[in-house]
Structures are given as structure tokens and as C-alpha cells.
Short mmCIF file of C-alpha atoms and ligand atoms in Angstrom, two decimals:
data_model
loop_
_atom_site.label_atom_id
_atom_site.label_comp_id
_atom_site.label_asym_id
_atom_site.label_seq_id
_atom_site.Cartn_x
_atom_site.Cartn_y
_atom_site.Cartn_z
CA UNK A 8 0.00 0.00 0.00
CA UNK A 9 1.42 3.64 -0.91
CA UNK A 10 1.89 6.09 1.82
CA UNK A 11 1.25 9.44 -0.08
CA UNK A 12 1.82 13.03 0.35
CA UNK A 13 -1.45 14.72 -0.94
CA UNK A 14 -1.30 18.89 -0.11
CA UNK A 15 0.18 18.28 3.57
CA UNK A 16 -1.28 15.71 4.66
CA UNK A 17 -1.00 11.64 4.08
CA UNK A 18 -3.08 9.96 2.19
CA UNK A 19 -3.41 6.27 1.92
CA UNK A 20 -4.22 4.63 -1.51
CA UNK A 21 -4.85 0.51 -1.83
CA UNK A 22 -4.97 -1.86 -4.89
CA UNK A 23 -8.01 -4.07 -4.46
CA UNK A 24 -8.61 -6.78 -6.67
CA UNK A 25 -12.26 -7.80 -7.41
CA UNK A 26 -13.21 -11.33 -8.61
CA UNK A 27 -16.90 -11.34 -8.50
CA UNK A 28 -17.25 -14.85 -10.04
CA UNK A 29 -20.88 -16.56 -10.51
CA UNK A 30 -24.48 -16.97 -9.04
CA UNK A 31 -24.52 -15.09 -5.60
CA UNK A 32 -21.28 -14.30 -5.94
CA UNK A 33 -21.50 -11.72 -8.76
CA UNK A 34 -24.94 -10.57 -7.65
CA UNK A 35 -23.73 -9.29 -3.99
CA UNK A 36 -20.10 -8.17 -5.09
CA UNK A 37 -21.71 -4.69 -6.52
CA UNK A 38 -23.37 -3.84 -3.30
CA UNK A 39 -19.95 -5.04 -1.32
CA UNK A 40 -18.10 -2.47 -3.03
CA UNK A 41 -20.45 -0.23 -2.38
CA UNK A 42 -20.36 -0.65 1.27
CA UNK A 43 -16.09 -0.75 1.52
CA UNK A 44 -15.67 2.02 0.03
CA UNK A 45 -17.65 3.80 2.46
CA UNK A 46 -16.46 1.80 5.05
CA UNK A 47 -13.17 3.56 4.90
CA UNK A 48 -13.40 6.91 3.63
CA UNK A 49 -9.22 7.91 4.71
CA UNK A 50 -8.27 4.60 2.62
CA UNK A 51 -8.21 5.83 -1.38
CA UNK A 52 -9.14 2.54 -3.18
CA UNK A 53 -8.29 1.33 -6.39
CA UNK A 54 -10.97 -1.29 -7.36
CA UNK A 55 -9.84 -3.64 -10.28
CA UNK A 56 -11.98 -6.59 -11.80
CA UNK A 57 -11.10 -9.53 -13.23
CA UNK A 58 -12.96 -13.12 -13.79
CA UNK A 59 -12.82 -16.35 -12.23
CA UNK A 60 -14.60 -19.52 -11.96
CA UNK A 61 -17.27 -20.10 -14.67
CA UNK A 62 -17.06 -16.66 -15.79
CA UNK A 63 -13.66 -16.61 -16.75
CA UNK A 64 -14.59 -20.05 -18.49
CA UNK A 65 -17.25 -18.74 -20.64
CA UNK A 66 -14.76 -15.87 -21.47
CA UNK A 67 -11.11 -16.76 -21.41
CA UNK A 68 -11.83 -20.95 -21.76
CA UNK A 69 -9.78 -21.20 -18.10
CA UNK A 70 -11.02 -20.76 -15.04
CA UNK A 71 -8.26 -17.79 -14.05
CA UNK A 72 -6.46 -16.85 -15.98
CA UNK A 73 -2.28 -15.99 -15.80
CA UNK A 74 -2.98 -13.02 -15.89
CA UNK A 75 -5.73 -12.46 -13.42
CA UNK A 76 -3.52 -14.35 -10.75
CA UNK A 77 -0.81 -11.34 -11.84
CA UNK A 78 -3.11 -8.69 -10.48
CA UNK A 79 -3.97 -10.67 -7.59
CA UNK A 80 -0.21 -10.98 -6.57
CA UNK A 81 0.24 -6.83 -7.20
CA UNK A 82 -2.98 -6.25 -5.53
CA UNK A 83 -3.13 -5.25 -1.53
CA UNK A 84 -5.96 -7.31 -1.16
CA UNK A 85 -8.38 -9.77 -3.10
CA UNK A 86 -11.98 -9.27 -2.34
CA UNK A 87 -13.89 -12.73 -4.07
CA UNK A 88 -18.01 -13.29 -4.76
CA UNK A 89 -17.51 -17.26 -4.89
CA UNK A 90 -17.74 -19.61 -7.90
CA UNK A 91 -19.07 -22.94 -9.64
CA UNK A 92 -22.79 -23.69 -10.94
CA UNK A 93 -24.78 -26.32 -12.32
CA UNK A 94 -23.70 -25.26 -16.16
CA UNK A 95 -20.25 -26.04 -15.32
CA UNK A 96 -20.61 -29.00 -13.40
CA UNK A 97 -19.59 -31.77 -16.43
CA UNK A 98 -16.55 -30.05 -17.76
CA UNK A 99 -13.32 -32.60 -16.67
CA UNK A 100 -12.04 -31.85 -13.14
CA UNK A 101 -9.30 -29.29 -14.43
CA UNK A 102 -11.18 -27.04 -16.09
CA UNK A 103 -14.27 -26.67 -13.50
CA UNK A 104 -14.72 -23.36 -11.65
CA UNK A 105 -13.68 -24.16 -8.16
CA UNK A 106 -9.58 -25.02 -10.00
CA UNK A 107 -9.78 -21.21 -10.67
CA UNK A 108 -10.28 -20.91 -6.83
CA UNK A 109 -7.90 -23.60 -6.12
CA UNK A 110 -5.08 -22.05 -8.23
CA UNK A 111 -5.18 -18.48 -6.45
CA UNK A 112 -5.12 -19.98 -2.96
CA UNK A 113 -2.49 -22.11 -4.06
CA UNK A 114 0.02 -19.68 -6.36
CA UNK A 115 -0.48 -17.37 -3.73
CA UNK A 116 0.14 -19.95 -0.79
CA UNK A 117 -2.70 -18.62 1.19
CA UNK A 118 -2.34 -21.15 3.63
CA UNK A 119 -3.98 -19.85 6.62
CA UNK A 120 -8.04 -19.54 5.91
CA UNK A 121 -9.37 -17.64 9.31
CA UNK A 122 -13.43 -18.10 9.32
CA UNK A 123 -15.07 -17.44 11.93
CA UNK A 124 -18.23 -18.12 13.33
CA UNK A 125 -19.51 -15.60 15.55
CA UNK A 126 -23.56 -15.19 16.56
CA UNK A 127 -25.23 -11.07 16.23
CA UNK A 128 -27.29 -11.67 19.30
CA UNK A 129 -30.49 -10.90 17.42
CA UNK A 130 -29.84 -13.66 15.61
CA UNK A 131 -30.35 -16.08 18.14
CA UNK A 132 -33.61 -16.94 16.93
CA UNK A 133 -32.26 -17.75 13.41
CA UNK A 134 -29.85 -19.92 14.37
CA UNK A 135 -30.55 -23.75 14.45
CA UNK A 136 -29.77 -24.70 17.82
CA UNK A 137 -31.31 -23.11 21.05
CA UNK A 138 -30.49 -19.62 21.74
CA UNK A 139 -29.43 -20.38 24.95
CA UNK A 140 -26.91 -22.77 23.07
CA UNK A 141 -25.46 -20.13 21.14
CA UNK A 142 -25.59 -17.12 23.14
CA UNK A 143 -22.67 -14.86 22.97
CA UNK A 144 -20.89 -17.46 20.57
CA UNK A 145 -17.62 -16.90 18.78
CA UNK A 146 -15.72 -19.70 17.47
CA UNK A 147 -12.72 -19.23 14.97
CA UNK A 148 -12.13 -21.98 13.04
CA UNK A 149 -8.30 -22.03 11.38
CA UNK A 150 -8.70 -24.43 8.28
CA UNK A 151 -5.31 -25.42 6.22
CA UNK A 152 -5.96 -24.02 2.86
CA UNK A 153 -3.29 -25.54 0.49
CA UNK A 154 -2.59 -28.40 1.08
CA UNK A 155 -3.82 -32.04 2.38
CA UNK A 156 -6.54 -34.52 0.32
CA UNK A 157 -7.45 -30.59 -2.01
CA UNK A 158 -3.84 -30.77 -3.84
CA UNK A 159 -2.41 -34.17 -2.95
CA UNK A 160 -0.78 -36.24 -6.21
CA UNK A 161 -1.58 -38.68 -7.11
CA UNK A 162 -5.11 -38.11 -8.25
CA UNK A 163 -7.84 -39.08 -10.96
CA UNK A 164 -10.37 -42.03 -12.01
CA UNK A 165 -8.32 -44.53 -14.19
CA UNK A 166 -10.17 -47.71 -15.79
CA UNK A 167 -9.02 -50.84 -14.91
CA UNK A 168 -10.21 -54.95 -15.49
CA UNK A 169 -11.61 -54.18 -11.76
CA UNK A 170 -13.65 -51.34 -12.94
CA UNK A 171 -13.26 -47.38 -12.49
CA UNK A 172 -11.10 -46.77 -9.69
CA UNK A 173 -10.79 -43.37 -8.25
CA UNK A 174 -8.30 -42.05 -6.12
CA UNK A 175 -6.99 -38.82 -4.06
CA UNK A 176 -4.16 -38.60 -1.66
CA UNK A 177 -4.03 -37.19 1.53
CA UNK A 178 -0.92 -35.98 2.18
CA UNK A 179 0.93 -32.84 4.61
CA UNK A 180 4.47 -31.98 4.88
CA UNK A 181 5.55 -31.30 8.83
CA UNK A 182 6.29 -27.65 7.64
CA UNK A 183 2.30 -27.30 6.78
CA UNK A 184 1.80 -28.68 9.62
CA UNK A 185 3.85 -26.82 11.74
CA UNK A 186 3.33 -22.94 9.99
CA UNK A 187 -0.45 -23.60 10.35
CA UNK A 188 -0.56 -24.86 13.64
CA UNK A 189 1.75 -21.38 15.00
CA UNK A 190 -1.17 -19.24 13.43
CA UNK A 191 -3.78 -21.11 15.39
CA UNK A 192 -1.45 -20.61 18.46
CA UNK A 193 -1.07 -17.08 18.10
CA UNK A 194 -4.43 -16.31 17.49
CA UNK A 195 -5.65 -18.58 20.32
CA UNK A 196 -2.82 -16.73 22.95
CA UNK A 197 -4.64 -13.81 21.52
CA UNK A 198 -8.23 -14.48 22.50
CA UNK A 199 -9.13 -17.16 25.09
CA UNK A 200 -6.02 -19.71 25.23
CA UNK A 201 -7.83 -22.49 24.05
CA UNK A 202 -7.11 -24.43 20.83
CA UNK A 203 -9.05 -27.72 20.05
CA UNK A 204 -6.61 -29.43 16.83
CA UNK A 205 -9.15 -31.47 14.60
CA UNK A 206 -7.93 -34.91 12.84
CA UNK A 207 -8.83 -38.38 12.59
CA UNK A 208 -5.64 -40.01 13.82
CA UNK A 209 -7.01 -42.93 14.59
CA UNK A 210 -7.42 -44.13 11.27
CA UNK A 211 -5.21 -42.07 8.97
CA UNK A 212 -1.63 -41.94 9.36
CA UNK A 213 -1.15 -38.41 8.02
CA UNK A 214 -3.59 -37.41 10.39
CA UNK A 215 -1.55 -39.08 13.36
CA UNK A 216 1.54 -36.50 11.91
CA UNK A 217 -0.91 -33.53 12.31
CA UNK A 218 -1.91 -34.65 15.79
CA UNK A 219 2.46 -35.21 16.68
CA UNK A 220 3.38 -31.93 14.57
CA UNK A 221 0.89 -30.10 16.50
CA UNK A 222 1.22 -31.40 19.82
CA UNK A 223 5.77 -30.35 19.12
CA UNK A 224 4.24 -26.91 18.36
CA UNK A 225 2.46 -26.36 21.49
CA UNK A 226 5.66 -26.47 23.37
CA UNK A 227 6.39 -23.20 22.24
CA UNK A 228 2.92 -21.81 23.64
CA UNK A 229 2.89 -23.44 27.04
CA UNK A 230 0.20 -20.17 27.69
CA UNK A 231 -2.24 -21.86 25.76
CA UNK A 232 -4.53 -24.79 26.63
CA UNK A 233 -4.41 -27.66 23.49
CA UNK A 234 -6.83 -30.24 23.11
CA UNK A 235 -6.92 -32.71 20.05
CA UNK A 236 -10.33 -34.40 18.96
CA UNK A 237 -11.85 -36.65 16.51
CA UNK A 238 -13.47 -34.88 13.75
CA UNK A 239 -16.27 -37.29 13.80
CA UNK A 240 -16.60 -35.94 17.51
CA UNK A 241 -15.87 -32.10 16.62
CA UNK A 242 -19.21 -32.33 14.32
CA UNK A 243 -21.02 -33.99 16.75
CA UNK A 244 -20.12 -31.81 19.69
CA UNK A 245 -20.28 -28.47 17.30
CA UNK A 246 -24.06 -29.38 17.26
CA UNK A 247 -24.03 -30.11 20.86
CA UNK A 248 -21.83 -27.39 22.99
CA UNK A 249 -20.67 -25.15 20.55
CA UNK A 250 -19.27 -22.33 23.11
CA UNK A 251 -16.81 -25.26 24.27
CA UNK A 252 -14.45 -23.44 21.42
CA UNK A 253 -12.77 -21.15 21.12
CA UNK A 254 -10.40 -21.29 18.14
CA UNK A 255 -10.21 -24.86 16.38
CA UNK A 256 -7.60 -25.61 13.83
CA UNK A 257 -7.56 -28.19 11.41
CA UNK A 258 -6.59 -29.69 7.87
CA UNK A 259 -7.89 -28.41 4.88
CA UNK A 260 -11.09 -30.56 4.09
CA UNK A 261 -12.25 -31.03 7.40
CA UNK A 262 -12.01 -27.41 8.08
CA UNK A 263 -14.65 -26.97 4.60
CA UNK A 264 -17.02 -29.12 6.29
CA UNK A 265 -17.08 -28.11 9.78
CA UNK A 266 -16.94 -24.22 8.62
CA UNK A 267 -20.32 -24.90 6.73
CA UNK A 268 -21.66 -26.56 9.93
CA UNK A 269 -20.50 -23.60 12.45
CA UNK A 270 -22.50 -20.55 9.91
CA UNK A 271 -25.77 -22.53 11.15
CA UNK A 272 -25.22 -21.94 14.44
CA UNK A 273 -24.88 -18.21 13.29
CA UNK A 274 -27.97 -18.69 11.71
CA UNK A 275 -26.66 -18.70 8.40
CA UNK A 276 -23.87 -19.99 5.71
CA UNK A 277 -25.14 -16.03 4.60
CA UNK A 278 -23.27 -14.76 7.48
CA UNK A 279 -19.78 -16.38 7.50
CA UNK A 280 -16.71 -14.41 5.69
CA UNK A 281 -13.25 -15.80 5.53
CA UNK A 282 -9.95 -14.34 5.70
CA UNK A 283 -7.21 -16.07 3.26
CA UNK A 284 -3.51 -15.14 4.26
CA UNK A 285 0.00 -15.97 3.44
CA UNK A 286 3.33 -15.20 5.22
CA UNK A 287 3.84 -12.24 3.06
CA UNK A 288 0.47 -10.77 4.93
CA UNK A 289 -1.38 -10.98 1.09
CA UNK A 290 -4.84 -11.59 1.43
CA UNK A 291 -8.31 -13.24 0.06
CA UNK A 292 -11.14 -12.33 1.63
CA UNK A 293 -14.40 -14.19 0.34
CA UNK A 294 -17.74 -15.79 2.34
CA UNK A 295 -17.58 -19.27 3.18
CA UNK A 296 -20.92 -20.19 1.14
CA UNK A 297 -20.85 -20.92 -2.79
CA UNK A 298 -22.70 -19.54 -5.68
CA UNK A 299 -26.67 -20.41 -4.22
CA UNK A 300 -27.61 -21.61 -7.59
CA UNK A 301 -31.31 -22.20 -5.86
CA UNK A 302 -31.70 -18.63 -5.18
CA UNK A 303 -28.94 -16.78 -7.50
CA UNK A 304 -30.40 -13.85 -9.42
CA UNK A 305 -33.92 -12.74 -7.25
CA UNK A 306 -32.01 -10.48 -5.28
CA UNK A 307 -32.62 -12.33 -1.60
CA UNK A 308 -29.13 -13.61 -1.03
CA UNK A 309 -27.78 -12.48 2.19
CA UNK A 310 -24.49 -10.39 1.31
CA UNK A 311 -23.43 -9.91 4.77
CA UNK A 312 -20.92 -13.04 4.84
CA UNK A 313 -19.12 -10.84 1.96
CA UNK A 314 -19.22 -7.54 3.28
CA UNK A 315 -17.88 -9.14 6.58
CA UNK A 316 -15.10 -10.42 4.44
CA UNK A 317 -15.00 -7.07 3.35
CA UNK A 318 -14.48 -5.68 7.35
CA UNK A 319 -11.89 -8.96 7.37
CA UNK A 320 -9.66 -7.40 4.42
CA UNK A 321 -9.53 -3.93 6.16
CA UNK A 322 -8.02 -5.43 9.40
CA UNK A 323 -5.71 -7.58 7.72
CA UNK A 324 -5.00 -6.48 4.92
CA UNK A 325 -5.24 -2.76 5.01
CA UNK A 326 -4.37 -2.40 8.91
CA UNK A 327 -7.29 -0.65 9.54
CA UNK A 328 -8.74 -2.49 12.33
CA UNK A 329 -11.34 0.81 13.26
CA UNK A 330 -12.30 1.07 9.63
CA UNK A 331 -13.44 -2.69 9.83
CA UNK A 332 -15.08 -2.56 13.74
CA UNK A 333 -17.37 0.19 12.39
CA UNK A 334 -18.46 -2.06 9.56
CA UNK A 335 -18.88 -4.71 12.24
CA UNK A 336 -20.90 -2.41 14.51
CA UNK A 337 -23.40 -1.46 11.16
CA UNK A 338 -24.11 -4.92 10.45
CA UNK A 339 -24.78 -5.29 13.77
CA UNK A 340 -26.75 -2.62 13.67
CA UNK A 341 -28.92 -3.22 10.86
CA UNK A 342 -30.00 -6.86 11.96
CA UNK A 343 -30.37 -5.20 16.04
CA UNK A 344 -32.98 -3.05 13.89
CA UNK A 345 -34.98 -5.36 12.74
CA UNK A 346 -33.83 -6.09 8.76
CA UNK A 347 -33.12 -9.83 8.13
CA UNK A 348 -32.80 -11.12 4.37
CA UNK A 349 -35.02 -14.27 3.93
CA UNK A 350 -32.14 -16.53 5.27
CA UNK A 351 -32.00 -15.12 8.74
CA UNK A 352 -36.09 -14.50 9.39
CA UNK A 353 -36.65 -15.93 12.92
CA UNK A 354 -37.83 -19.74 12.99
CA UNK A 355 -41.45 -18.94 14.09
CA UNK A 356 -42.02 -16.24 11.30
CA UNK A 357 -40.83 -12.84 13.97
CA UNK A 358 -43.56 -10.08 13.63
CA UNK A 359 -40.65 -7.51 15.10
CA UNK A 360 -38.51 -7.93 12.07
CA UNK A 361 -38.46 -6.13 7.98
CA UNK A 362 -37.36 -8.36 5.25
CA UNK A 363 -35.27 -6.76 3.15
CA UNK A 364 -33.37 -7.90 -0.38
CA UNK A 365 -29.97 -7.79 -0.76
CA UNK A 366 -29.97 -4.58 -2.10
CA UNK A 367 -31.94 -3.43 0.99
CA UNK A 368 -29.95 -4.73 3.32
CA UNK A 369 -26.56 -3.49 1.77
CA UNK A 370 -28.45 -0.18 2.21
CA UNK A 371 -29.54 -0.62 5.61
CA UNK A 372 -25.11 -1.22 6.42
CA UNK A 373 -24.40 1.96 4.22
CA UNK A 374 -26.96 3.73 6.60
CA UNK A 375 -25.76 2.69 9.48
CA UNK A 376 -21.80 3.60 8.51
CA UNK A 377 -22.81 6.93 7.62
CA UNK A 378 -24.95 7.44 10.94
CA UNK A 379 -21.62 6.25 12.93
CA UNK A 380 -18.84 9.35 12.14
P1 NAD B 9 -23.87 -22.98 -1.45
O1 NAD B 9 -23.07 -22.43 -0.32
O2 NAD B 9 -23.82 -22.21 -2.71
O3 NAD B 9 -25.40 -23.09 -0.98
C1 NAD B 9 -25.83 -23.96 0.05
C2 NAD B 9 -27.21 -23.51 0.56
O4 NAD B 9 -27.07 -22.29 1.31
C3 NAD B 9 -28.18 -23.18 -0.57
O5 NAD B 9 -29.48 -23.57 -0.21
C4 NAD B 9 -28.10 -21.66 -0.68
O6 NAD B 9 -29.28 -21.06 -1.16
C5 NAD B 9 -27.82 -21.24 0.75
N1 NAD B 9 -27.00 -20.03 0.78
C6 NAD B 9 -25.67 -19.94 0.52
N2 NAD B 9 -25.26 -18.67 0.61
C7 NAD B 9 -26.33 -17.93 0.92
C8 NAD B 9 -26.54 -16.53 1.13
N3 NAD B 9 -25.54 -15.64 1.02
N4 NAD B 9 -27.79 -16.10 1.41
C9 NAD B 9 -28.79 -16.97 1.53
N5 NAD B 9 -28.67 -18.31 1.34
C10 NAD B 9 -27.45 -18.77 1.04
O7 NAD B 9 -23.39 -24.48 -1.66
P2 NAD B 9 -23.77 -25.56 -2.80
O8 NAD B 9 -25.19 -25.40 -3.19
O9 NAD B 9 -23.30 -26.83 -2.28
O10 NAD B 9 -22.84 -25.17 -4.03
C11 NAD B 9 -23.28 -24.37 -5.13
C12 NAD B 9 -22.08 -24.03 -6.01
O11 NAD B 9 -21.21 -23.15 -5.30
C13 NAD B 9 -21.23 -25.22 -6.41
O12 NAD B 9 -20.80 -25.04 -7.74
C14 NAD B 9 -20.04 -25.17 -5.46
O13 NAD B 9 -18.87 -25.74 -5.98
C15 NAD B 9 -19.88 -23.68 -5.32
N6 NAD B 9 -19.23 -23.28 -4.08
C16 NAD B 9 -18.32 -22.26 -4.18
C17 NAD B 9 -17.72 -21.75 -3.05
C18 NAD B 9 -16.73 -20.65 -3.21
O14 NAD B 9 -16.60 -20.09 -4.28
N7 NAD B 9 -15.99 -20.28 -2.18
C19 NAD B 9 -18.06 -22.26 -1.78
C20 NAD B 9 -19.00 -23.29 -1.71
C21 NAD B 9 -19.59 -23.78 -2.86
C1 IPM B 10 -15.11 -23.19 0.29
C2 IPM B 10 -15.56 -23.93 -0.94
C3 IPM B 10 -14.38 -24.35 -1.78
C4 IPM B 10 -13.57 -25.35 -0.95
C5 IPM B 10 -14.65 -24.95 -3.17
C6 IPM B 10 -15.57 -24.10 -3.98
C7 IPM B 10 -13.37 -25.18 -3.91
O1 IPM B 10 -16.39 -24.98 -0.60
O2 IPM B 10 -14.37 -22.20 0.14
O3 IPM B 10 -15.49 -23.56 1.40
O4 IPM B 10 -13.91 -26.54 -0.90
O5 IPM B 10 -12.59 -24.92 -0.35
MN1 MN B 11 -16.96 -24.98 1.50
#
């Protein structure tokens, strides 16, 4: 980011890349803009746009292209919609959306995917456990992003006198292991001191590494309290005590399905934004949910999960951690008024709430930023 002299006083300008991709993903990325840049009026940002996913297949035949993942390396930041859909779905596994994904995280060794899973108390009554279960809940969940069963070689369906046979392998080097596991540990020292480390080492060897690499780590971090569980259990007890957490981490699959299971306790995959980082402090910030095929293009997707992603990129990546807790505190705002997108509507139908589109509820955010100078 450029520190500029602009008639006496400094001025701060950032690169932002935009990748609105498909489905929901395209549809809410106008209306994120639209809230960042007033979510940081001293920041001067310079949005680019590029495809990915089944966009950039319908109009570069790849699903990113060279030179997209260019602009994402110059960038300060990469803000992504998400990508994939049902028209795409029988192209051969290297030229689907989601490798257009796959590549970015992994040319820019975006290892560390923060996502967490935190409940807006008047969304208690969305969520699908008890609101006494999830009261006050705030889980961060560290998922491995580049490695493990995603990237592991060998891979593919071959045809043999047996049949098809198809194959991944689940694989991690001790250094994943070990740079992955520090993050959790720092983050952990820097909220409660409590890390739960997910894996299934009781059946899979590479698994039993994780649980051994992990465990070395923690010697370095005797301030913080390390548990190890059975993923198996994690789900289960996710469902059942979710405020035992604090921050979890975990390999890269695992941490895909148990991030999708933690946004219902928020009351909503909607509501879930992830932070991607590398060493180098680059960043892509995107929701955890997908493109919403069932409800892409009628303007009710929620777009808060992305325009917390949004309040993600300016504490990370733009060190602007007051820009991004007043974008925090109008989303919060907005749903402690009443305006819910058809996602978050209270179970039993709520007669104290608005439903709003995702245009309204972007709206409703911008309102509540400009009310909060
Ligand atoms: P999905 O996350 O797109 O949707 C799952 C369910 O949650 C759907 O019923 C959807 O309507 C609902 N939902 C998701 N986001 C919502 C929002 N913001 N507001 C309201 N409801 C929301 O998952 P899927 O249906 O399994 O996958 C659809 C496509 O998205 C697939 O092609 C998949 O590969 C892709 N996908 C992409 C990403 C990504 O780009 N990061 C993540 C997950 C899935
Ligand atoms: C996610 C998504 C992606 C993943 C897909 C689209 C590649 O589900 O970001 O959670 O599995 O990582
Ligand atoms: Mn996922």
C-alpha cells in the first residue's frame, strides 16, 4: 500500500482486486463495493476486476487466468463473490470453476483460511440450535488451505479390469503442519487460550503426523490450553456445545465441512466471511458459502458473509482495524434493527422484524456507517 503526500497531509491509496465470479457471488459483489468504500473513507481505493470460476470459463476458456492471478499478486488485497454452478458442473475436473479458486489460494500460498463463526445476538432466533446454546458465541475456526486430500498427487479415475477406480491422496508436509498450527497458536494466545486441533488419527496416518506436529508446536505456547479431537466428535459436539471453542484448527477438508456446519449456528452460511492469508500478509477475503444456484439472481441472497469479508480485508490487509469494527458495529446494527434477508427471518415467522433484499440490506449497512462518524 502507498503512503502518499497529498497537499500536507497523508493519504493512503490501496490496490483491491475484485473477482466477482458466478451466481450469488457476482450478484452481492456490486453492493460489497459499495459498502467498503464507504467503510473507509481515509483509505483511497483502487478497485480492479477480473474473472474467475465459470465466468472466466465462458470468457477466457480457463477458469483464471495468468494473468488475473498477476493482479492478484500486485494487488493489496483480493476481495472474491464465490464460484461454480450447475452449467459447469460436467466439464473434466481441471477445467471446472472451483480449479480457478484452487489455483489463487495455491500460487499465492494462502495457507492460513481464518473463518469465523460468531452469533449477532439478534440472531439467536435464526440460528438452528437453542439460543441459549449459542448465546454470545464466537468460534474461529483455522482451516489449512493448500494443502492435504485438495492438492495431494496422485489423483484421478483410471479404468481398470476391476472397474473405475478413483483415487486422491491425503498428504501434509511437517512444515504445513507446523506454519499452520503457530497461526492457530497465536491467534488462540490472543483471545481465550484455548485451541481444540481437529484430525482423525485414529485411522489415517497423516492425520496421526498432524496430531504429533501439533502437539511439538504447542511447546512453544505453554500459555495456551491444546486439546486434540476426533473430527467425527468435533461435528457432533459443534451441534451439541458449541461455546466449548474457542479457536479450532484443522486440515484443509475437514475445516470446509465443519466451517459450513459452524455458519448454522450463526444462523446462516449467509453470514460467515473468511480471511485467506499468506506469510507475506497478502490476502483473500471471500464468504464461506458458494454460488446459491437455488436462489442466484432474485435479489434475496444475504451479502453480509461478503461484506464481513470485506471488514476482514480492512483489518488484515489494510491495517485498519477501526475502519473494519465500524463495519462490524453497522451490520450489527442493521440486523439489532430489525432487517433480516429471507435466510436469517426468525424460525417462528418474527412479527418484530423487515425483510429486506440484498440490495436493501446493503443499504440498511451503508446507513448505518454513515450514521456512525
Ligand atoms: P452454497 O453455499 O452455494 O449453498 C448452500 C445452501 O445455502 C443453498 O441452499 C443456498 O441457497 C444457501 N446459501 C448460501 N449462501 C447464501 C446466502 N448468502 N444467502 C442466503 N442463502 C445462502 O453451496 P452448494 O449449493 O453446495 O454449491 C453451489 C455451487 O457453489 C457449487 O458449484 C459449489 O462448488 C460452489 N461453491 C463455491 C464456493 C466458493 O466459491 N468459495 C463455496 C462453496 C460452494
Ligand atoms: C469453500 C468452498 C471451496 C472449498 C470450493 C468451492 C473449492 O467450498 O471455500 O469452502 O472446498 O474450499
Ligand atoms: Mn466450503
Amino acid at each position: 500500500m502507498d503512503l502518499r503526500r497529498a497537499g500536507g497531509r497523508v493519504s493512503r491509496r490501496a490496490r483491491i482486486l475484485v473477482l466477482p465470479g458466478d451466481g450469488i457471488g457476482a450478484e452481492i459483489m456490486p453492493h460489497a463495493v459499495r459498502v467498503l468504500e464507504r467503510a473507509c473513507p481515509d483509505i483511497e481505493l483502487d478497485f480492479e476486476y477480473a474473472s474467475i470460476g465459470g465466468a472466466a470459463l465462458d470468457s477466457d476458456g480457463v477458469p483464471v487466468t495468468d494473468a488475473t492471478l498477476a493482479l492478484a499478486r500486485a494487488a493489496d488485497a483480493v476481495l472474491l463473490g464465490a464460484v461454480g454452478g450447475p452449467q459447469w458442473d460436467d466439464l473434466p475436473m481441471d477445467r471446472r470453476p472451483e480449479r480457478g479458486l484452487l489455483r489463487l489460494r495455491s500460487e499465492l500460498d494462502l495457507f492460513a483460511n481464518l473463518r469465523p463463526a460468531i452469533l449477532f445476538a439478534p440472531l439467536a432466533s435464526a440460528s438452528s440450535l437453542k439460543p441459549e446454546l449459542v448465546a454470545d458465541l464466537d468460534i474461529l475456526i483455522v482451516r489449512e488451505l493448500t494443502g492435504g486430500i485438495y492438492f495431494g498427487e496422485p489423483r484421478g479415475v483410471t479404468v481398470g479390469n476391476g472397474g473405475r477406480r478413483g483415487f486422491n491422496t491425503y498428504v501434509y508436509e511437517e512444515r504445513e503442519i507446523e506454519r499452520i498450527a503457530r497461526v492457530a497458536f497465536d491467534l488462540a494466545r490472543k483471545r481465550n487460550g484455548r485451541l481444540v486441533s481437529v484430525d482423525k488419527a485414529n485411522v489415517l496416518e497423516v492425520t496421526q503426523l498432524w496430531r504429533e506436529v501439533v502437539t511439538e508446536v504447542a511447546a512453544d505456547y505453554t500459555d495456551v490450553a491444546l486439546e486434540h479431537m476426533y473430527v467425527d466428535n468435533a461435528g457432533m459436539q459443534l451441534v451439541r456445545a458449541p461455546r466449548q471453542f474457542d479457536v479450532l484448527v484443522t486440515g484443509n477438508m475437514f475445516g470446509d465441512i465443519l466451517s459450513d456446519v459452524a455458519a448454522m449456528l450463526t444462523g446462516s452460511l449467509g453470514m460467515l466471511p473468511s480471511a485467506s492469508l499468506n506469510a507475506g500478509g497478502q490476502g483473500l477475503y471471500e464468504p464461506v458459502h458458494g454460488t446459491a444456484p437455488d436462489i442466484a439472481g432474485r435479489n434475496i441472497a444475504n451479502p453480509l458473509a461478503t461484506i464481513l469479508s470485506a471488514a476482514m480485508l480492512l483489518r488484515y490487509s489494510l491495517d485498519a482495524p477501526e475502519a473494519a469494527e465500524r463495519l462490524e458495529r453497522a451490520v450489527a446494527a442493521a440486523l439489532a434493527d430489525g432487517l433480516r434477508t429471507a435466510d436469517i427471518m426468525p424460525q417462528d415467522g418474527g412479527s418484530e422484524v423487515t425483510r429486506v433484499g440484498t440490495d436493501g440490506m446493503a443499504n440498511a449497512v451503508i446507513e448505518r456507517l454513515e450514521e456512525d462518524r
